[in-house]
Amino acid sequence: MAQKITLKKIAQDLQVSISTVSKALRDSHEISLETREKIKQYAKKYNYKPNNIALSLKNQKTKKIGIIIPEIVHHFFATVISGIEKVANEKGYQVIICLSGESFAKEVVNMDMLANGSIDGFIMSLSKETMEKQDFHHLREVLNQGMPIVMFDRVVEGIACDKIIIDDAAASYSAADFLMRKGRKNLAIISTVDYVNVGRLRTQGFKDAVIGRGLDFKESSVLKIEDAENCATEIENFLKKDSYDGIVAVNELFAVTASKALQNLGKTIPDDVAIIAFTDGMLSKYASPTLTTIGQKGEDMGGLAAAKLIERLESKQDIDESYETVIVKTSLIERESTP
Amino acid sequence: MAQKITLKKIAQDLQVSISTVSKALRDSHEISLETREKIKQYAKKYNYKPNNIALSLKNQKTKKIGIIIPEIVHHFFATVISGIEKVANEKGYQVIICLSGESFAKEVVNMDMLANGSIDGFIMSLSKETMEKQDFHHLREVLNQGMPIVMFDRVVEGIACDKIIIDDAAASYSAADFLMRKGRKNLAIISTVDYVNVGRLRTQGFKDAVIGRGLDFKESSVLKIEDAENCATEIENFLKKDSYDGIVAVNELFAVTASKALQNLGKTIPDDVAIIAFTDGMLSKYASPTLTTIGQKGEDMGGLAAAKLIERLESKQDIDESYETVIVKTSLIERESTP
């Protein structure tokens, strides 16, 4: 028998995007009739079978949960997985993890692979590229066929699923406000690009806090990092441009990088500059000085996501019921980087 | 249709171990005939299908690779996965990750799940419990049915598969020797329990280096950590008992924990005590002082493992050919924790 054909292979062979293939096979009107026909014929010729999700769902439960996350080097995602595993295993479910590597195409391909009978439902956090493209057809298709999704952290509006988030704007507001209560007056935020919801919301919360205290908010006090892996020079240049006395960073990597850069510039932390980071991971505990953080409760978020998904999988009711967004409370953990 | 029964469910229902069920279904003579019959009948009744690996292999390739690793909070495993993903994706393979959580039963269950037609081959690092039990029947069964495995880091002898390792003993030897060349005379090693091969080999290399320099080797200079998550008190008590001037730690978590403990005891690093850690991760770069490390080249190891597995999957020859153990060269990265 011939090798099973994949979405990716069809896309390569016909020189179209994976998204186009995926949409064409689902008969989306976004794709021209001609292209749809061409793709469908090709898929048929090579025995590609879309739309067998509903079938497999009706036939049997796999008792497996699929997780799709952007990456695992980030401590936050590792703690979320740990929370998911714990609750899922207790309830007799196994967990399969796939990484999107921040790529939209990989997210679509992984989702397609797992949805074809391997698992009962998804827990996911979107790739940066997916959020940039604002293309969520792969989520909608899975949902349309009756397979539930729970999104966490990087979520989007308008998708009919449960969501587990922290109140990013409020947490960032309180972080900035904490610094101002300690007397800091010239704050900056090191964030991500705006299409990542957490970056946008945390920047908004920061801005609201600064304005709320009657201080001047300058757009130049916001650094939006696109490429986290090579952020060191960008952060150093940003910090050279102004004499900030307080920094909020949307993750601990940005925070320790800023801390190193400031120390290299001859600043003392927290005397000259105070720092607060999102994510209470290993780096925050072992950096020097240790970092004051906003604990995101990754394990709690993972546990809640798993419980929610399993509840929905095992519910006897119709799945068209209303969806819930659970907001997990954050906590401020004070360490040496703030006075 | 009834819910598909799992190995775990059969084990629970019949009140035997997962390993017993797995062996009985494969007709192992380690299990009494009576028990085997009972388990096989039960499995048949609930339509459990073992041994369909060979069948699925003959029928079609999935172009998927399964990874089973103990955990992902450890930076080393994250870098290995990154290396696997890179090479696998280039060659058109998708990657599925399952975590054993250091549990033998979970490793067996995950392997059974993935081997049943979901993937073409495995890349894995064994759980601590598997190494303690020395029970490798699940690996042998998968191999017997023609599905290849590549093991990395935590490997065992006597399993017919390719292995990707570092020369743990030699790397540890050179780490200890480096400290002695810097004039340190009273060394200690913070290691893992002996049934984890890397702990045993690194301890051996350390011992050989100390004896090689004509110094006294004391058994009391070896700390074997069982529970990495709660190692802080154990490490502090160990360091209080003697005035070591050089420490080798088998991972960066043990090293930063030792560094913090020593600083709390009023010692200066590296003047009073020098420290070298295995794993060149984030902690080593951001700890204070930064840590001198033995770079394990996780990404290289992952890439080699994926290349090896895919080569074997796509080879037209019989799979009974000889197996290879690739030793990846480590490097010493000097930072502030050594003079």
PDB file of C-alpha atoms in Angstrom, chain B residues 61-300:
ATOM      1  CA  LYS B  61       4.296   4.381   7.192  1.00  0.00           C
ATOM      2  CA  THR B  62       2.896   7.119   9.378  1.00  0.00           C
ATOM      3  CA  LYS B  63       5.899   9.444   8.934  1.00  0.00           C
ATOM      4  CA  LYS B  64       5.695  10.125  12.634  1.00  0.00           C
ATOM      5  CA  ILE B  65       8.299   9.729  15.356  1.00  0.00           C
ATOM      6  CA  GLY B  66       7.402   9.121  18.997  1.00  0.00           C
ATOM      7  CA  ILE B  67       9.533  10.582  21.763  1.00  0.00           C
ATOM      8  CA  ILE B  68       9.293   9.252  25.308  1.00  0.00           C
ATOM      9  CA  ILE B  69      11.281  11.150  27.910  1.00  0.00           C
ATOM     10  CA  PRO B  70      11.163  11.361  31.705  1.00  0.00           C
ATOM     11  CA  GLU B  71      10.240  15.051  31.949  1.00  0.00           C
ATOM     12  CA  ILE B  72      10.542  18.404  30.218  1.00  0.00           C
ATOM     13  CA  VAL B  73      11.263  20.872  33.006  1.00  0.00           C
ATOM     14  CA  HIS B  74      14.893  19.806  32.632  1.00  0.00           C
ATOM     15  CA  HIS B  75      16.510  22.084  30.033  1.00  0.00           C
ATOM     16  CA  PHE B  76      18.576  19.253  28.581  1.00  0.00           C
ATOM     17  CA  PHE B  77      15.517  17.327  27.386  1.00  0.00           C
ATOM     18  CA  ALA B  78      14.033  20.490  25.893  1.00  0.00           C
ATOM     19  CA  THR B  79      17.164  21.011  23.789  1.00  0.00           C
ATOM     20  CA  VAL B  80      17.176  17.371  22.662  1.00  0.00           C
ATOM     21  CA  ILE B  81      13.565  17.708  21.497  1.00  0.00           C
ATOM     22  CA  SER B  82      14.458  20.868  19.654  1.00  0.00           C
ATOM     23  CA  GLY B  83      17.219  18.965  17.817  1.00  0.00           C
ATOM     24  CA  ILE B  84      14.871  16.080  17.003  1.00  0.00           C
ATOM     25  CA  GLU B  85      12.139  18.401  15.692  1.00  0.00           C
ATOM     26  CA  LYS B  86      14.558  20.218  13.429  1.00  0.00           C
ATOM     27  CA  VAL B  87      15.945  17.140  11.677  1.00  0.00           C
ATOM     28  CA  ALA B  88      12.626  15.260  11.650  1.00  0.00           C
ATOM     29  CA  ASN B  89      10.715  18.185  10.114  1.00  0.00           C
ATOM     30  CA  GLU B  90      13.380  18.662   7.461  1.00  0.00           C
ATOM     31  CA  LYS B  91      12.920  15.051   6.469  1.00  0.00           C
ATOM     32  CA  GLY B  92       9.132  15.299   6.442  1.00  0.00           C
ATOM     33  CA  TYR B  93       8.435  13.606   9.775  1.00  0.00           C
ATOM     34  CA  GLN B  94       6.137  14.798  12.530  1.00  0.00           C
ATOM     35  CA  VAL B  95       7.001  14.402  16.188  1.00  0.00           C
ATOM     36  CA  ILE B  96       4.773  13.248  19.043  1.00  0.00           C
ATOM     37  CA  ILE B  97       5.992  13.580  22.620  1.00  0.00           C
ATOM     38  CA  CYS B  98       4.901  11.587  25.665  1.00  0.00           C
ATOM     39  CA  LEU B  99       6.251  11.946  29.185  1.00  0.00           C
ATOM     40  CA  SER B 100       6.935   9.027  31.486  1.00  0.00           C
ATOM     41  CA  GLY B 101       7.205  11.300  34.538  1.00  0.00           C
ATOM     42  CA  GLU B 102       9.998   8.944  35.710  1.00  0.00           C
ATOM     43  CA  SER B 103       7.357   6.202  36.049  1.00  0.00           C
ATOM     44  CA  PHE B 104       7.849   2.710  34.639  1.00  0.00           C
ATOM     45  CA  ALA B 105       4.111   2.076  34.278  1.00  0.00           C
ATOM     46  CA  LYS B 106       3.600   5.332  32.381  1.00  0.00           C
ATOM     47  CA  GLU B 107       6.509   4.525  30.100  1.00  0.00           C
ATOM     48  CA  VAL B 108       5.011   1.106  29.292  1.00  0.00           C
ATOM     49  CA  VAL B 109       1.530   2.540  28.733  1.00  0.00           C
ATOM     50  CA  ASN B 110       2.789   5.398  26.533  1.00  0.00           C
ATOM     51  CA  MET B 111       4.926   3.057  24.498  1.00  0.00           C
ATOM     52  CA  ASP B 112       2.051   0.660  24.017  1.00  0.00           C
ATOM     53  CA  MET B 113      -0.230   3.491  22.953  1.00  0.00           C
ATOM     54  CA  LEU B 114       2.186   4.960  20.407  1.00  0.00           C
ATOM     55  CA  ALA B 115       3.375   1.598  19.077  1.00  0.00           C
ATOM     56  CA  ASN B 116      -0.159   0.657  18.103  1.00  0.00           C
ATOM     57  CA  GLY B 117       0.034   2.257  14.706  1.00  0.00           C
ATOM     58  CA  SER B 118       0.525   5.914  15.629  1.00  0.00           C
ATOM     59  CA  ILE B 119       4.213   6.161  14.808  1.00  0.00           C
ATOM     60  CA  ASP B 120       7.030   4.491  12.862  1.00  0.00           C
ATOM     61  CA  GLY B 121       9.725   4.478  15.534  1.00  0.00           C
ATOM     62  CA  PHE B 122      10.826   5.718  18.959  1.00  0.00           C
ATOM     63  CA  ILE B 123      13.428   8.067  20.345  1.00  0.00           C
ATOM     64  CA  MET B 124      13.618   7.677  24.097  1.00  0.00           C
ATOM     65  CA  SER B 125      15.423   8.272  27.353  1.00  0.00           C
ATOM     66  CA  LEU B 126      14.430   5.838  30.102  1.00  0.00           C
ATOM     67  CA  SER B 127      12.558   6.682  33.285  1.00  0.00           C
ATOM     68  CA  LYS B 128      14.385   6.369  36.596  1.00  0.00           C
ATOM     69  CA  GLU B 129      11.984   3.677  37.718  1.00  0.00           C
ATOM     70  CA  THR B 130      12.617   1.607  34.578  1.00  0.00           C
ATOM     71  CA  MET B 131      16.345   1.755  35.259  1.00  0.00           C
ATOM     72  CA  GLU B 132      15.760   0.780  38.868  1.00  0.00           C
ATOM     73  CA  LYS B 133      13.510  -2.148  37.971  1.00  0.00           C
ATOM     74  CA  GLN B 134      15.755  -3.216  35.099  1.00  0.00           C
ATOM     75  CA  ASP B 135      12.598  -4.296  33.293  1.00  0.00           C
ATOM     76  CA  PHE B 136      12.931  -3.653  29.590  1.00  0.00           C
ATOM     77  CA  HIS B 137      10.362  -6.053  28.155  1.00  0.00           C
ATOM     78  CA  HIS B 138       8.414  -3.174  26.596  1.00  0.00           C
ATOM     79  CA  LEU B 139      11.465  -2.127  24.602  1.00  0.00           C
ATOM     80  CA  ARG B 140      12.181  -5.682  23.485  1.00  0.00           C
ATOM     81  CA  GLU B 141       8.609  -6.257  22.373  1.00  0.00           C
ATOM     82  CA  VAL B 142       8.586  -3.159  20.214  1.00  0.00           C
ATOM     83  CA  LEU B 143      11.947  -4.103  18.686  1.00  0.00           C
ATOM     84  CA  ASN B 144      10.865  -7.716  18.128  1.00  0.00           C
ATOM     85  CA  GLN B 145       8.008  -6.484  16.050  1.00  0.00           C
ATOM     86  CA  GLY B 146      10.286  -4.558  13.770  1.00  0.00           C
ATOM     87  CA  MET B 147       9.822  -1.052  15.124  1.00  0.00           C
ATOM     88  CA  PRO B 148      13.171   0.690  15.664  1.00  0.00           C
ATOM     89  CA  ILE B 149      14.180   2.568  18.804  1.00  0.00           C
ATOM     90  CA  VAL B 150      16.988   5.073  19.294  1.00  0.00           C
ATOM     91  CA  MET B 151      17.919   5.630  22.939  1.00  0.00           C
ATOM     92  CA  PHE B 152      19.730   8.702  24.218  1.00  0.00           C
ATOM     93  CA  ASP B 153      21.299   9.831  27.504  1.00  0.00           C
ATOM     94  CA  ARG B 154      19.670   7.293  29.826  1.00  0.00           C
ATOM     95  CA  VAL B 155      20.390   4.086  27.931  1.00  0.00           C
ATOM     96  CA  VAL B 156      20.916   0.439  28.866  1.00  0.00           C
ATOM     97  CA  GLU B 157      23.125  -2.340  27.602  1.00  0.00           C
ATOM     98  CA  GLY B 158      21.701  -5.408  25.945  1.00  0.00           C
ATOM     99  CA  ILE B 159      18.947  -3.731  23.948  1.00  0.00           C
ATOM    100  CA  ALA B 160      19.374  -4.046  20.187  1.00  0.00           C
ATOM    101  CA  CYS B 161      19.121  -0.427  19.157  1.00  0.00           C
ATOM    102  CA  ASP B 162      21.138   2.634  18.252  1.00  0.00           C
ATOM    103  CA  LYS B 163      22.242   4.858  21.117  1.00  0.00           C
ATOM    104  CA  ILE B 164      23.283   8.473  21.326  1.00  0.00           C
ATOM    105  CA  ILE B 165      25.259   9.288  24.444  1.00  0.00           C
ATOM    106  CA  ILE B 166      28.020  11.466  25.735  1.00  0.00           C
ATOM    107  CA  ASP B 167      31.053   9.820  27.306  1.00  0.00           C
ATOM    108  CA  ASP B 168      29.769  10.509  30.803  1.00  0.00           C
ATOM    109  CA  ALA B 169      32.718   8.978  32.651  1.00  0.00           C
ATOM    110  CA  ALA B 170      35.295  10.816  30.534  1.00  0.00           C
ATOM    111  CA  ALA B 171      33.458  14.129  30.790  1.00  0.00           C
ATOM    112  CA  SER B 172      33.219  13.830  34.560  1.00  0.00           C
ATOM    113  CA  TYR B 173      36.886  12.790  34.722  1.00  0.00           C
ATOM    114  CA  SER B 174      37.918  15.896  32.837  1.00  0.00           C
ATOM    115  CA  ALA B 175      35.691  18.133  34.976  1.00  0.00           C
ATOM    116  CA  ALA B 176      37.290  16.844  38.194  1.00  0.00           C
ATOM    117  CA  ASP B 177      40.739  16.977  36.632  1.00  0.00           C
ATOM    118  CA  PHE B 178      40.148  20.591  35.575  1.00  0.00           C
ATOM    119  CA  LEU B 179      39.405  21.508  39.204  1.00  0.00           C
ATOM    120  CA  MET B 180      42.541  19.717  40.431  1.00  0.00           C
ATOM    121  CA  ARG B 181      44.698  21.472  37.843  1.00  0.00           C
ATOM    122  CA  LYS B 182      43.385  24.707  39.350  1.00  0.00           C
ATOM    123  CA  GLY B 183      44.828  23.519  42.673  1.00  0.00           C
ATOM    124  CA  ARG B 184      41.688  22.100  44.286  1.00  0.00           C
ATOM    125  CA  LYS B 185      42.404  19.078  46.510  1.00  0.00           C
ATOM    126  CA  ASN B 186      39.208  18.239  48.364  1.00  0.00           C
ATOM    127  CA  LEU B 187      36.557  17.492  45.779  1.00  0.00           C
ATOM    128  CA  ALA B 188      32.968  16.289  46.070  1.00  0.00           C
ATOM    129  CA  ILE B 189      30.408  15.178  43.492  1.00  0.00           C
ATOM    130  CA  ILE B 190      26.658  15.732  43.693  1.00  0.00           C
ATOM    131  CA  SER B 191      25.214  12.902  41.641  1.00  0.00           C
ATOM    132  CA  THR B 192      22.070  10.819  41.221  1.00  0.00           C
ATOM    133  CA  VAL B 193      21.366   7.324  42.466  1.00  0.00           C
ATOM    134  CA  ASP B 194      23.486   4.586  40.867  1.00  0.00           C
ATOM    135  CA  TYR B 195      20.762   2.877  38.836  1.00  0.00           C
ATOM    136  CA  VAL B 196      20.610   5.948  36.623  1.00  0.00           C
ATOM    137  CA  ASN B 197      23.470   5.189  34.230  1.00  0.00           C
ATOM    138  CA  VAL B 198      24.596   8.800  33.870  1.00  0.00           C
ATOM    139  CA  GLY B 199      24.883   9.211  37.647  1.00  0.00           C
ATOM    140  CA  ARG B 200      26.866   6.004  38.028  1.00  0.00           C
ATOM    141  CA  LEU B 201      29.224   6.762  35.126  1.00  0.00           C
ATOM    142  CA  ARG B 202      29.833  10.363  36.149  1.00  0.00           C
ATOM    143  CA  THR B 203      30.594   9.260  39.708  1.00  0.00           C
ATOM    144  CA  GLN B 204      33.018   6.656  38.342  1.00  0.00           C
ATOM    145  CA  GLY B 205      34.800   9.234  36.155  1.00  0.00           C
ATOM    146  CA  PHE B 206      35.062  11.575  39.125  1.00  0.00           C
ATOM    147  CA  LYS B 207      36.537   8.837  41.313  1.00  0.00           C
ATOM    148  CA  ASP B 208      39.055   7.811  38.643  1.00  0.00           C
ATOM    149  CA  ALA B 209      40.212  11.411  38.246  1.00  0.00           C
ATOM    150  CA  VAL B 210      40.732  11.897  41.987  1.00  0.00           C
ATOM    151  CA  ILE B 211      42.676   8.633  42.285  1.00  0.00           C
ATOM    152  CA  GLY B 212      44.507   9.435  39.044  1.00  0.00           C
ATOM    153  CA  ARG B 213      45.961  12.558  40.661  1.00  0.00           C
ATOM    154  CA  GLY B 214      47.122  10.499  43.655  1.00  0.00           C
ATOM    155  CA  LEU B 215      44.578  12.052  45.999  1.00  0.00           C
ATOM    156  CA  ASP B 216      42.484  10.305  48.583  1.00  0.00           C
ATOM    157  CA  PHE B 217      39.036   9.229  47.369  1.00  0.00           C
ATOM    158  CA  LYS B 218      36.458   9.182  50.149  1.00  0.00           C
ATOM    159  CA  GLU B 219      33.072   7.528  49.633  1.00  0.00           C
ATOM    160  CA  SER B 220      31.665  10.306  51.816  1.00  0.00           C
ATOM    161  CA  SER B 221      32.516  12.839  49.096  1.00  0.00           C
ATOM    162  CA  VAL B 222      29.746  11.434  46.885  1.00  0.00           C
ATOM    163  CA  LEU B 223      26.171  12.635  47.397  1.00  0.00           C
ATOM    164  CA  LYS B 224      23.545  10.600  45.549  1.00  0.00           C
ATOM    165  CA  ILE B 225      20.282  12.505  45.165  1.00  0.00           C
ATOM    166  CA  GLU B 226      17.125  10.432  44.807  1.00  0.00           C
ATOM    167  CA  ASP B 227      14.518  13.170  44.770  1.00  0.00           C
ATOM    168  CA  ALA B 228      15.703  16.099  42.629  1.00  0.00           C
ATOM    169  CA  GLU B 229      12.681  18.236  43.478  1.00  0.00           C
ATOM    170  CA  ASN B 230      13.511  18.379  47.161  1.00  0.00           C
ATOM    171  CA  CYS B 231      17.290  18.377  47.094  1.00  0.00           C
ATOM    172  CA  ALA B 232      18.041  21.699  48.810  1.00  0.00           C
ATOM    173  CA  THR B 233      18.250  20.513  52.426  1.00  0.00           C
ATOM    174  CA  GLU B 234      20.102  17.337  51.487  1.00  0.00           C
ATOM    175  CA  ILE B 235      22.713  19.322  49.556  1.00  0.00           C
ATOM    176  CA  GLU B 236      23.129  21.879  52.340  1.00  0.00           C
ATOM    177  CA  ASN B 237      23.637  19.181  54.975  1.00  0.00           C
ATOM    178  CA  PHE B 238      26.131  17.392  52.740  1.00  0.00           C
ATOM    179  CA  LEU B 239      28.179  20.561  52.212  1.00  0.00           C
ATOM    180  CA  LYS B 240      28.233  21.345  55.937  1.00  0.00           C
ATOM    181  CA  LYS B 241      29.939  18.039  56.743  1.00  0.00           C
ATOM    182  CA  ASP B 242      33.281  18.791  55.056  1.00  0.00           C
ATOM    183  CA  SER B 243      35.233  21.752  53.664  1.00  0.00           C
ATOM    184  CA  TYR B 244      35.219  20.910  49.977  1.00  0.00           C
ATOM    185  CA  ASP B 245      37.061  23.299  47.674  1.00  0.00           C
ATOM    186  CA  GLY B 246      35.688  21.883  44.412  1.00  0.00           C
ATOM    187  CA  ILE B 247      32.277  20.494  43.417  1.00  0.00           C
ATOM    188  CA  VAL B 248      31.183  18.566  40.335  1.00  0.00           C
ATOM    189  CA  ALA B 249      27.380  18.422  39.937  1.00  0.00           C
ATOM    190  CA  VAL B 250      25.656  16.113  37.453  1.00  0.00           C
ATOM    191  CA  ASN B 251      23.137  18.776  36.463  1.00  0.00           C
ATOM    192  CA  GLU B 252      22.789  22.523  36.737  1.00  0.00           C
ATOM    193  CA  LEU B 253      19.956  22.404  39.254  1.00  0.00           C
ATOM    194  CA  PHE B 254      22.150  20.563  41.773  1.00  0.00           C
ATOM    195  CA  ALA B 255      24.949  23.035  40.983  1.00  0.00           C
ATOM    196  CA  VAL B 256      22.953  26.239  41.569  1.00  0.00           C
ATOM    197  CA  THR B 257      21.424  24.697  44.685  1.00  0.00           C
ATOM    198  CA  ALA B 258      24.931  23.932  45.977  1.00  0.00           C
ATOM    199  CA  SER B 259      26.092  27.418  45.009  1.00  0.00           C
ATOM    200  CA  LYS B 260      23.260  29.061  46.969  1.00  0.00           C
ATOM    201  CA  ALA B 261      23.879  26.776  49.961  1.00  0.00           C
ATOM    202  CA  LEU B 262      27.615  27.518  49.996  1.00  0.00           C
ATOM    203  CA  GLN B 263      27.007  31.265  49.768  1.00  0.00           C
ATOM    204  CA  ASN B 264      24.558  30.976  52.671  1.00  0.00           C
ATOM    205  CA  LEU B 265      27.321  29.213  54.621  1.00  0.00           C
ATOM    206  CA  GLY B 266      29.526  32.252  54.031  1.00  0.00           C
ATOM    207  CA  LYS B 267      31.722  30.738  51.317  1.00  0.00           C
ATOM    208  CA  THR B 268      32.884  32.663  48.257  1.00  0.00           C
ATOM    209  CA  ILE B 269      32.676  31.116  44.803  1.00  0.00           C
ATOM    210  CA  PRO B 270      35.085  30.382  43.168  1.00  0.00           C
ATOM    211  CA  ASP B 271      37.671  31.515  45.767  1.00  0.00           C
ATOM    212  CA  ASP B 272      36.629  29.116  48.521  1.00  0.00           C
ATOM    213  CA  VAL B 273      34.782  26.570  46.410  1.00  0.00           C
ATOM    214  CA  ALA B 274      34.828  26.051  42.640  1.00  0.00           C
ATOM    215  CA  ILE B 275      31.809  24.484  40.892  1.00  0.00           C
ATOM    216  CA  ILE B 276      31.344  22.690  37.562  1.00  0.00           C
ATOM    217  CA  ALA B 277      27.941  21.491  36.351  1.00  0.00           C
ATOM    218  CA  PHE B 278      26.771  19.143  33.647  1.00  0.00           C
ATOM    219  CA  THR B 279      24.182  20.709  31.251  1.00  0.00           C
ATOM    220  CA  ASP B 280      24.779  24.102  29.748  1.00  0.00           C
ATOM    221  CA  GLY B 281      21.318  25.544  30.223  1.00  0.00           C
ATOM    222  CA  MET B 282      19.661  28.801  31.150  1.00  0.00           C
ATOM    223  CA  LEU B 283      20.346  28.447  34.885  1.00  0.00           C
ATOM    224  CA  SER B 284      24.094  28.212  34.319  1.00  0.00           C
ATOM    225  CA  LYS B 285      24.098  31.373  32.251  1.00  0.00           C
ATOM    226  CA  TYR B 286      21.996  33.447  34.669  1.00  0.00           C
ATOM    227  CA  ALA B 287      22.990  32.096  38.091  1.00  0.00           C
ATOM    228  CA  SER B 288      25.255  34.188  40.235  1.00  0.00           C
ATOM    229  CA  PRO B 289      28.057  33.531  39.862  1.00  0.00           C
ATOM    230  CA  THR B 290      27.492  32.076  36.396  1.00  0.00           C
ATOM    231  CA  LEU B 291      28.409  28.402  36.226  1.00  0.00           C
ATOM    232  CA  THR B 292      31.227  26.664  34.426  1.00  0.00           C
ATOM    233  CA  THR B 293      29.548  23.765  32.645  1.00  0.00           C
ATOM    234  CA  ILE B 294      30.031  20.653  30.604  1.00  0.00           C
ATOM    235  CA  GLY B 295      27.944  21.290  27.500  1.00  0.00           C
ATOM    236  CA  GLN B 296      26.020  18.129  26.658  1.00  0.00           C
ATOM    237  CA  LYS B 297      25.083  19.292  23.183  1.00  0.00           C
ATOM    238  CA  GLY B 298      21.444  18.317  23.611  1.00  0.00           C
ATOM    239  CA  GLU B 299      20.451  19.711  20.245  1.00  0.00           C
ATOM    240  CA  ASP B 300      23.201  17.743  18.501  1.00  0.00           C
TER     241      ASP B 300
END
